[in-house]
Amino acid sequence: MKCSRCLLQLQGLRLLQAQIVRPAAQPASLHQPTSTTSTTQHQALRRFHGSPVCSKDRPVPAEFINDDDDDKKKNKSLVTHDDLFEKVAKDDKTKATFNKAVDVFLKRDIRRRGHVEFIYAALKKMPEFGVERDLVVYNKLLDVFPKEVFVPRNFIQRMFNHYPRQQECGVQILEQMENYGITPNMETKVLLVQIFGEKGHPMRKFQRIMYWFPKFKHINPFPVPQHLPEDPVDLARFSLTRIANDLDAKVTVYQMPCTDITESGEEITLPHIVGIQSPGQMELLAKHNPSRPVFVEGPFPLWLRKTCVHYYILRADPAPPEEQVEEPYDPERCFDYPLQLDLDLDRDLGDTESFDVEDLDEGPVFAMCMTSQGDQTVLNQWISGLQQTNPVLGQVPTLFRLDAGPKELQAPPSTESDYQQHHHHHHHPPPAEPESQRRESHHEEEGEVVLEEEQRRSQGMKQ
C-alpha cells in the first residue's frame, strides 16, 4: 500500500510538472505517453531529480547577465582593482576620486565578491591619493565588508578563527591606521562589531590601539608637525632650533634667497644662509687657542618625517691634556638640580672610586648653519657673519672639510688641497697663504705638529 501510494504521488507530481513546463520548448520524448508503471516511475524519478528544462529556465539575476567570463576572473585579481583606481582617477588623484572608485566597486556586485583583494589594493593606493591619514576613508573601507556574515555563532567558530582571510584584512586596515598615527573613533568600533563581532581579532586590535594611543599621543617632548614649512628659510630655522641643545640659542639669517644680475648680464641665484649659536658656544669660542685651527665640516643629514635637510658645523679638535683646565662647578647655575653633590658615604674596602666608563671627547662645536648651496664660497660668508659677534675668528685659521653632499658641490678655484685655509679679519680679509709660509710664521713646535698633521690628512683625502 505504501509503495502504490508513493507511485501515485510521483505520478501526480509528474503531471503537475508537465503542465508547468509545457509552454517551453521540450524534447519530443517528454510528450510521449507511457504505458507501463515501471517506465512512468523511472521517468518521473529522473525528471524530478534532474531535468534539463529546469536547468535552462532557472532565473538569472540581472546583475550577472552582462558579465563575461574574463571579467569574472579579473575581478579577483589585484591588478584589476589597481586599474579601477587608475581609470576612475585618471590624472586627478584626490579624496573625491578615491571615494568614487570605492562606490564603483560597491555598485558593481551586490554580493561584493573580491572585497578582500579590493581592500588590499585600496590600502596600497591611499598614499598616492593623499588619504593615508583620513579616518573617514578608513571607515569607508571597513564598510566594504559584508555585514553580519563573518560573525562567529558559537565558541567553536570563535576558537578556530572564523573566516581568517577577512579577519586578517580587517587587522591590516587597523595596522595601517596605527602606522600613520590615526586613532579610531566610535564609528570604527560599530563597523567592526557588525562585521566581525565583539570577539574577533580585528576587535582585539582595536582595543589595543585605544589603550596605547592615548598614553603615547603626547609623550614625545620634541614633536615634529605633520606639515613642515615650505619656505626653506623657515624650514632651516625650525631644523636648527631642533638640533640645538640650548633654549637660549639665537638663530641668525645671514642671507635670504634672491636672484641677482651681474655686470655681464648673467642672472645668478644666491642661496639662503641660516646659522645658530648659543651663548655657551660663543664663550667656548672666545676661550679657544688662536694657534689651533677650527674646521667647517659637513654636510650632515637630518630627517624630518619624509624631508631630508643638511647642515654644517664649526668645530675644533679636543684640547691637549696639558691645556685642559677643569673649572669648578658654579652652584648658582642650577638651584633645583645641582651639578655637584658632596656625599660622604660609608665605603667598603672592596669599593673603588673609579668606574669603567669610556669618555670620548670629540671636541667642541661652536656654531651650525644650513644653506642650499654648500660650497666654500657660501660657507665663507657664514664665517664672515660669525666674525661680527666672534672677533676671535679673525685670528684663528679656518679649514674646510667638505664631503660630497646630496648636490654636486662647486669645486674651489685653487687645486692645492681639499682643506683650504682662509684668515678672516675685520675689514679686508687677505687671501690664504701658502703652506710653507704658514709654517714659517709659526715658531712654536706645537703649531708645526698641527699643520703637518693637517697636510697628511689632505694628502690622504686626495688619494
CSV table of C-alpha atoms in Angstrom, one decimal, residues 45-379:
chain,number,residue,atom,x,y,z
A,45,LEU,CA,12.2,9.9,-10.8
A,46,ARG,CA,14.7,11.0,-13.5
A,47,ARG,CA,12.7,14.2,-14.3
A,48,PHE,CA,12.1,15.0,-10.6
A,49,HIS,CA,15.8,14.8,-9.6
A,50,GLY,CA,17.4,16.4,-12.6
A,51,SER,CA,15.6,17.9,-15.6
A,52,PRO,CA,17.4,19.7,-18.4
A,53,VAL,CA,14.4,22.0,-18.7
A,54,CYS,CA,14.7,23.2,-15.1
A,55,SER,CA,18.4,24.0,-15.5
A,56,LYS,CA,17.7,26.0,-18.7
A,57,ASP,CA,14.8,28.0,-17.2
A,58,ARG,CA,16.5,28.8,-13.9
A,59,PRO,CA,16.2,32.6,-13.3
A,60,VAL,CA,19.5,34.6,-13.6
A,61,PRO,CA,20.0,37.9,-11.6
A,62,ALA,CA,20.2,40.9,-13.8
A,63,GLU,CA,23.5,42.0,-12.3
A,64,PHE,CA,25.3,39.0,-13.8
A,65,ILE,CA,23.8,38.8,-17.3
A,66,ASN,CA,26.3,41.2,-18.9
A,67,ASP,CA,29.4,39.9,-17.1
A,68,ASP,CA,31.9,38.0,-19.2
A,69,ASP,CA,33.9,35.1,-18.0
A,70,ASP,CA,37.1,37.1,-18.4
A,71,ASP,CA,35.8,39.9,-16.3
A,72,LYS,CA,34.8,37.4,-13.6
A,73,LYS,CA,38.3,36.1,-13.4
A,74,LYS,CA,39.9,39.5,-13.5
A,75,ASN,CA,37.7,40.8,-10.6
A,76,LYS,CA,39.5,38.5,-8.3
A,77,SER,CA,43.0,39.9,-9.2
A,78,LEU,CA,44.7,42.8,-7.5
A,79,VAL,CA,45.8,44.2,-10.8
A,80,THR,CA,42.3,44.8,-12.0
A,81,HIS,CA,41.4,46.7,-8.8
A,82,ASP,CA,44.5,48.9,-9.4
A,83,ASP,CA,43.2,49.5,-12.9
A,84,LEU,CA,39.9,50.5,-11.4
A,85,PHE,CA,41.5,53.3,-9.4
A,86,GLU,CA,43.5,54.4,-12.4
A,87,LYS,CA,40.5,54.6,-14.7
A,88,VAL,CA,38.4,56.5,-12.2
A,89,ALA,CA,41.1,58.9,-11.1
A,90,LYS,CA,42.8,59.4,-14.4
A,91,ASP,CA,45.1,62.4,-13.7
A,92,ASP,CA,43.2,63.8,-10.7
A,93,LYS,CA,44.1,61.7,-7.7
A,94,THR,CA,42.1,63.2,-4.8
A,95,LYS,CA,39.9,62.1,-1.9
A,96,ALA,CA,36.8,62.5,-4.1
A,97,THR,CA,38.1,60.3,-6.9
A,98,PHE,CA,39.2,57.7,-4.3
A,99,ASN,CA,35.7,57.6,-2.8
A,100,LYS,CA,34.3,57.4,-6.3
A,101,ALA,CA,36.4,54.3,-7.0
A,102,VAL,CA,35.1,52.6,-3.8
A,103,ASP,CA,31.5,53.5,-4.8
A,104,VAL,CA,32.0,51.9,-8.2
A,105,PHE,CA,33.1,48.7,-6.6
A,106,LEU,CA,30.2,48.6,-4.2
A,107,LYS,CA,27.7,49.1,-7.1
A,108,ARG,CA,29.3,46.5,-9.4
A,109,ASP,CA,28.3,43.5,-7.3
A,110,ILE,CA,25.7,43.3,-4.7
A,111,ARG,CA,27.4,40.3,-3.1
A,112,ARG,CA,30.7,42.2,-3.1
A,113,ARG,CA,32.8,39.3,-4.3
A,114,GLY,CA,36.6,40.0,-4.2
A,115,HIS,CA,36.2,42.6,-1.5
A,116,VAL,CA,39.4,41.4,0.3
A,117,GLU,CA,41.5,41.9,-2.8
A,118,PHE,CA,39.9,45.3,-3.4
A,119,ILE,CA,40.7,46.5,0.1
A,120,TYR,CA,44.3,45.4,-0.1
A,121,ALA,CA,44.6,47.4,-3.4
A,122,ALA,CA,42.9,50.4,-1.8
A,123,LEU,CA,45.3,50.4,1.1
A,124,LYS,CA,48.2,50.4,-1.3
A,125,LYS,CA,46.8,53.2,-3.3
A,126,MET,CA,45.9,55.5,-0.4
A,127,PRO,CA,49.3,57.4,-0.3
A,128,GLU,CA,49.0,58.2,-4.0
A,129,PHE,CA,45.6,59.8,-3.4
A,130,GLY,CA,46.8,61.6,-0.2
A,131,VAL,CA,44.2,60.0,2.0
A,132,GLU,CA,46.5,57.8,4.1
A,133,ARG,CA,45.7,60.0,7.2
A,134,ASP,CA,42.0,60.3,6.7
A,135,LEU,CA,39.9,58.5,9.2
A,136,VAL,CA,36.7,58.8,7.1
A,137,VAL,CA,38.3,56.9,4.3
A,138,TYR,CA,39.4,54.1,6.6
A,139,ASN,CA,35.8,53.7,7.9
A,140,LYS,CA,34.6,53.7,4.3
A,141,LEU,CA,37.0,50.8,3.5
A,142,LEU,CA,35.7,48.9,6.5
A,143,ASP,CA,32.1,49.5,5.2
A,144,VAL,CA,33.1,47.5,2.1
A,145,PHE,CA,32.9,44.2,4.2
A,146,PRO,CA,29.5,42.4,4.2
A,147,LYS,CA,27.8,42.9,7.5
A,148,GLU,CA,26.9,40.0,9.9
A,149,VAL,CA,28.4,37.4,7.7
A,150,PHE,CA,31.8,36.8,9.4
A,151,VAL,CA,30.4,36.9,13.0
A,152,PRO,CA,31.1,33.7,14.8
A,153,ARG,CA,27.9,32.0,16.1
A,154,ASN,CA,29.5,29.8,18.8
A,155,PHE,CA,32.6,29.4,20.8
A,156,ILE,CA,34.0,26.8,18.5
A,157,GLN,CA,33.9,29.1,15.5
A,158,ARG,CA,35.5,31.8,17.6
A,159,MET,CA,38.2,29.4,18.7
A,160,PHE,CA,39.1,28.3,15.2
A,161,ASN,CA,39.5,31.8,13.7
A,162,HIS,CA,36.2,32.2,11.8
A,163,TYR,CA,36.9,33.5,8.2
A,164,PRO,CA,40.7,34.0,8.6
A,165,ARG,CA,41.3,35.9,5.4
A,166,GLN,CA,38.7,38.5,6.1
A,167,GLN,CA,39.9,38.9,9.7
A,168,GLU,CA,43.5,39.4,8.5
A,169,CYS,CA,42.3,42.0,6.1
A,170,GLY,CA,40.5,43.9,8.9
A,171,VAL,CA,43.6,43.8,11.0
A,172,GLN,CA,45.7,45.1,8.1
A,173,ILE,CA,43.4,48.2,7.9
A,174,LEU,CA,43.9,48.9,11.6
A,175,GLU,CA,47.6,48.3,11.4
A,176,GLN,CA,47.9,50.9,8.6
A,177,MET,CA,45.9,53.3,10.7
A,178,GLU,CA,48.4,52.6,13.5
A,179,ASN,CA,51.4,53.2,11.4
A,180,TYR,CA,50.1,56.7,10.4
A,181,GLY,CA,49.1,57.5,13.9
A,182,ILE,CA,45.3,57.6,13.2
A,183,THR,CA,43.1,57.0,16.3
A,184,PRO,CA,39.9,55.1,15.5
A,185,ASN,CA,36.5,56.5,16.6
A,186,MET,CA,33.2,55.1,17.7
A,187,GLU,CA,32.1,54.6,14.1
A,188,THR,CA,35.1,52.3,13.6
A,189,LYS,CA,34.1,50.2,16.6
A,190,VAL,CA,30.5,49.9,15.4
A,191,LEU,CA,31.6,48.7,12.0
A,192,LEU,CA,34.0,46.1,13.5
A,193,VAL,CA,31.2,44.7,15.7
A,194,GLN,CA,28.8,44.5,12.8
A,195,ILE,CA,31.4,42.8,10.6
A,196,PHE,CA,33.5,40.5,12.9
A,197,GLY,CA,31.6,40.5,16.2
A,198,GLU,CA,32.9,41.5,19.6
A,199,LYS,CA,35.4,38.7,20.0
A,200,GLY,CA,37.2,38.7,16.6
A,201,HIS,CA,40.8,39.6,16.0
A,202,PRO,CA,40.1,43.0,14.5
A,203,MET,CA,38.1,44.0,17.6
A,204,ARG,CA,41.0,42.9,19.8
A,205,LYS,CA,43.4,45.0,17.7
A,206,PHE,CA,41.0,48.0,18.0
A,207,GLN,CA,41.0,47.6,21.8
A,208,ARG,CA,44.8,47.5,21.9
A,209,ILE,CA,45.1,50.7,19.8
A,210,MET,CA,42.6,52.5,22.0
A,211,TYR,CA,44.5,51.5,25.1
A,212,TRP,CA,48.0,52.6,24.0
A,213,PHE,CA,47.4,55.6,21.7
A,214,PRO,CA,46.1,57.9,24.4
A,215,LYS,CA,49.1,57.1,26.5
A,216,PHE,CA,51.7,57.7,23.8
A,217,LYS,CA,50.0,60.6,22.0
A,218,HIS,CA,51.8,63.4,23.8
A,219,ILE,CA,54.8,61.5,25.1
A,220,ASN,CA,57.3,63.0,22.6
A,221,PRO,CA,58.8,66.2,24.1
A,222,PHE,CA,60.1,67.3,20.7
A,223,PRO,CA,57.2,66.6,18.3
A,224,VAL,CA,57.5,67.2,14.5
A,225,PRO,CA,54.5,68.8,12.9
A,226,GLN,CA,52.6,66.9,10.2
A,227,HIS,CA,53.1,69.7,7.7
A,228,LEU,CA,56.6,71.1,7.6
A,229,PRO,CA,57.2,74.7,6.5
A,230,GLU,CA,57.6,75.1,2.7
A,231,ASP,CA,59.8,78.1,2.9
A,232,PRO,CA,63.4,77.0,3.0
A,233,VAL,CA,64.4,79.7,5.5
A,234,ASP,CA,61.6,78.8,7.9
A,235,LEU,CA,62.5,75.1,7.5
A,236,ALA,CA,66.1,75.8,8.3
A,237,ARG,CA,65.2,77.9,11.3
A,238,PHE,CA,63.0,75.1,12.6
A,239,SER,CA,65.6,72.4,12.0
A,240,LEU,CA,68.4,74.3,13.6
A,241,THR,CA,66.3,75.1,16.7
A,242,ARG,CA,65.5,71.4,16.9
A,243,ILE,CA,69.2,70.4,16.8
A,244,ALA,CA,70.4,73.0,19.3
A,245,ASN,CA,70.7,71.8,22.9
A,246,ASP,CA,70.2,75.3,24.4
A,247,LEU,CA,66.9,77.2,24.5
A,248,ASP,CA,68.9,80.5,24.6
A,249,ALA,CA,70.5,79.7,21.2
A,250,LYS,CA,70.0,82.6,18.7
A,251,VAL,CA,69.1,81.9,15.0
A,252,THR,CA,70.5,84.4,12.5
A,253,VAL,CA,69.7,84.7,8.9
A,254,TYR,CA,72.9,85.8,7.2
A,255,GLN,CA,71.5,85.8,3.6
A,256,MET,CA,68.0,85.4,2.1
A,257,PRO,CA,67.5,83.5,-1.2
A,258,CYS,CA,67.4,86.0,-4.0
A,259,THR,CA,68.2,86.4,-7.7
A,260,ASP,CA,70.9,88.9,-8.7
A,261,ILE,CA,72.2,90.1,-12.1
A,262,THR,CA,75.9,90.5,-12.6
A,263,GLU,CA,77.7,93.2,-14.5
A,264,SER,CA,77.9,91.0,-17.5
A,265,GLY,CA,74.1,90.5,-17.5
A,266,GLU,CA,74.2,87.0,-16.2
A,267,GLU,CA,71.5,86.0,-13.8
A,268,ILE,CA,72.6,84.2,-10.6
A,269,THR,CA,70.7,82.8,-7.7
A,270,LEU,CA,72.0,83.5,-4.2
A,271,PRO,CA,71.3,80.7,-1.7
A,272,HIS,CA,70.0,81.2,1.8
A,273,ILE,CA,72.3,81.0,4.8
A,274,VAL,CA,70.8,80.5,8.3
A,275,GLY,CA,73.0,79.9,11.3
A,276,ILE,CA,72.6,79.3,15.1
A,277,GLN,CA,74.8,79.8,18.0
A,278,SER,CA,74.2,79.8,21.8
A,279,PRO,CA,75.9,82.0,24.4
A,280,GLY,CA,77.8,79.0,25.7
A,281,GLN,CA,79.2,78.3,22.3
A,282,MET,CA,80.3,81.9,22.0
A,283,GLU,CA,82.0,81.7,25.3
A,284,LEU,CA,83.9,78.5,24.3
A,285,LEU,CA,85.0,80.1,21.0
A,286,ALA,CA,86.3,83.2,22.8
A,287,LYS,CA,88.5,80.9,25.0
A,288,HIS,CA,89.8,78.9,22.1
A,289,ASN,CA,93.6,79.0,21.5
A,290,PRO,CA,94.2,81.1,18.3
A,291,SER,CA,97.1,78.9,17.3
A,292,ARG,CA,94.9,75.9,16.9
A,293,PRO,CA,92.6,75.8,13.8
A,294,VAL,CA,88.9,75.4,13.6
A,295,PHE,CA,87.1,73.3,11.0
A,296,VAL,CA,84.0,73.7,8.9
A,297,GLU,CA,82.6,70.2,8.3
A,298,GLY,CA,79.5,68.8,6.5
A,299,PRO,CA,77.1,68.2,5.2
A,300,PHE,CA,75.3,66.1,7.8
A,301,PRO,CA,71.8,64.8,7.1
A,302,LEU,CA,68.7,65.4,9.3
A,303,TRP,CA,65.4,63.7,8.6
A,304,LEU,CA,62.2,65.4,9.5
A,305,ARG,CA,59.5,62.8,8.6
A,306,LYS,CA,60.0,62.4,4.8
A,307,THR,CA,62.1,65.5,4.3
A,308,CYS,CA,65.9,65.4,4.5
A,309,VAL,CA,67.8,68.6,5.2
A,310,HIS,CA,71.6,69.1,5.6
A,311,TYR,CA,73.6,71.2,8.0
A,312,TYR,CA,77.2,72.3,8.6
A,313,ILE,CA,79.1,72.7,11.8
A,314,LEU,CA,82.1,74.8,13.0
A,315,ARG,CA,84.1,72.8,15.4
A,316,ALA,CA,87.6,72.2,16.8
A,317,ASP,CA,89.7,69.2,17.8
A,318,PRO,CA,89.9,68.3,21.5
A,319,ALA,CA,92.4,70.4,23.5
A,320,PRO,CA,95.6,68.6,24.6
A,321,PRO,CA,95.6,67.3,28.2
A,322,GLU,CA,98.1,70.0,29.3
A,323,GLU,CA,95.7,72.7,28.1
A,324,GLN,CA,92.6,71.3,29.6
A,325,VAL,CA,91.5,73.2,32.8
A,326,GLU,CA,88.8,71.7,34.9
A,327,GLU,CA,86.6,74.6,36.1
A,328,PRO,CA,84.8,74.2,39.4
A,329,TYR,CA,81.1,74.0,39.3
A,330,ASP,CA,79.0,77.1,40.0
A,331,PRO,CA,76.2,76.1,42.4
A,332,GLU,CA,74.2,79.2,41.3
A,333,ARG,CA,73.8,77.9,37.8
A,334,CYS,CA,71.1,75.4,38.8
A,335,PHE,CA,69.3,75.6,42.1
A,336,ASP,CA,66.9,72.6,41.6
A,337,TYR,CA,69.4,70.2,40.2
A,338,PRO,CA,72.9,71.0,41.4
A,339,LEU,CA,75.8,69.9,39.2
A,340,GLN,CA,78.0,68.6,42.1
A,341,LEU,CA,77.0,66.7,45.2
A,342,ASP,CA,79.3,66.2,48.2
A,343,LEU,CA,78.1,63.0,49.7
A,344,ASP,CA,80.1,61.3,52.5
A,345,LEU,CA,79.0,57.7,52.2
A,346,ASP,CA,80.5,54.8,54.0
A,347,ARG,CA,82.6,52.7,51.6
A,348,ASP,CA,83.7,49.2,51.9
A,349,LEU,CA,87.3,48.0,51.4
A,350,GLY,CA,86.3,46.4,48.1
A,351,ASP,CA,84.7,49.5,46.7
A,352,THR,CA,86.6,51.6,44.1
A,353,GLU,CA,86.1,55.2,43.3
A,354,SER,CA,86.6,54.7,39.5
A,355,PHE,CA,84.1,53.4,37.0
A,356,ASP,CA,84.8,51.7,33.7
A,357,VAL,CA,83.1,54.4,31.5
A,358,GLU,CA,84.7,55.3,28.2
A,359,ASP,CA,84.5,59.0,27.8
A,360,LEU,CA,85.3,60.1,24.3
A,361,ASP,CA,85.9,63.8,23.8
A,362,GLU,CA,85.1,64.8,20.2
A,363,GLY,CA,85.9,68.4,20.6
A,364,PRO,CA,83.6,71.5,21.0
A,365,VAL,CA,81.1,72.6,18.4
A,366,PHE,CA,81.0,76.4,18.1
A,367,ALA,CA,78.1,77.0,15.6
A,368,MET,CA,75.9,75.4,13.0
A,369,CYS,CA,74.3,76.6,9.8
A,370,MET,CA,72.1,75.4,6.9
A,371,THR,CA,72.3,76.5,3.3
A,372,SER,CA,71.0,75.3,-0.1
A,373,GLN,CA,74.4,75.5,-1.7
A,374,GLY,CA,77.2,74.1,0.4
A,375,ASP,CA,80.4,75.2,-1.4
A,376,GLN,CA,83.3,77.0,0.2
A,377,THR,CA,82.3,80.5,-1.1
A,378,VAL,CA,78.9,80.3,0.6
A,379,LEU,CA,80.4,78.9,3.9
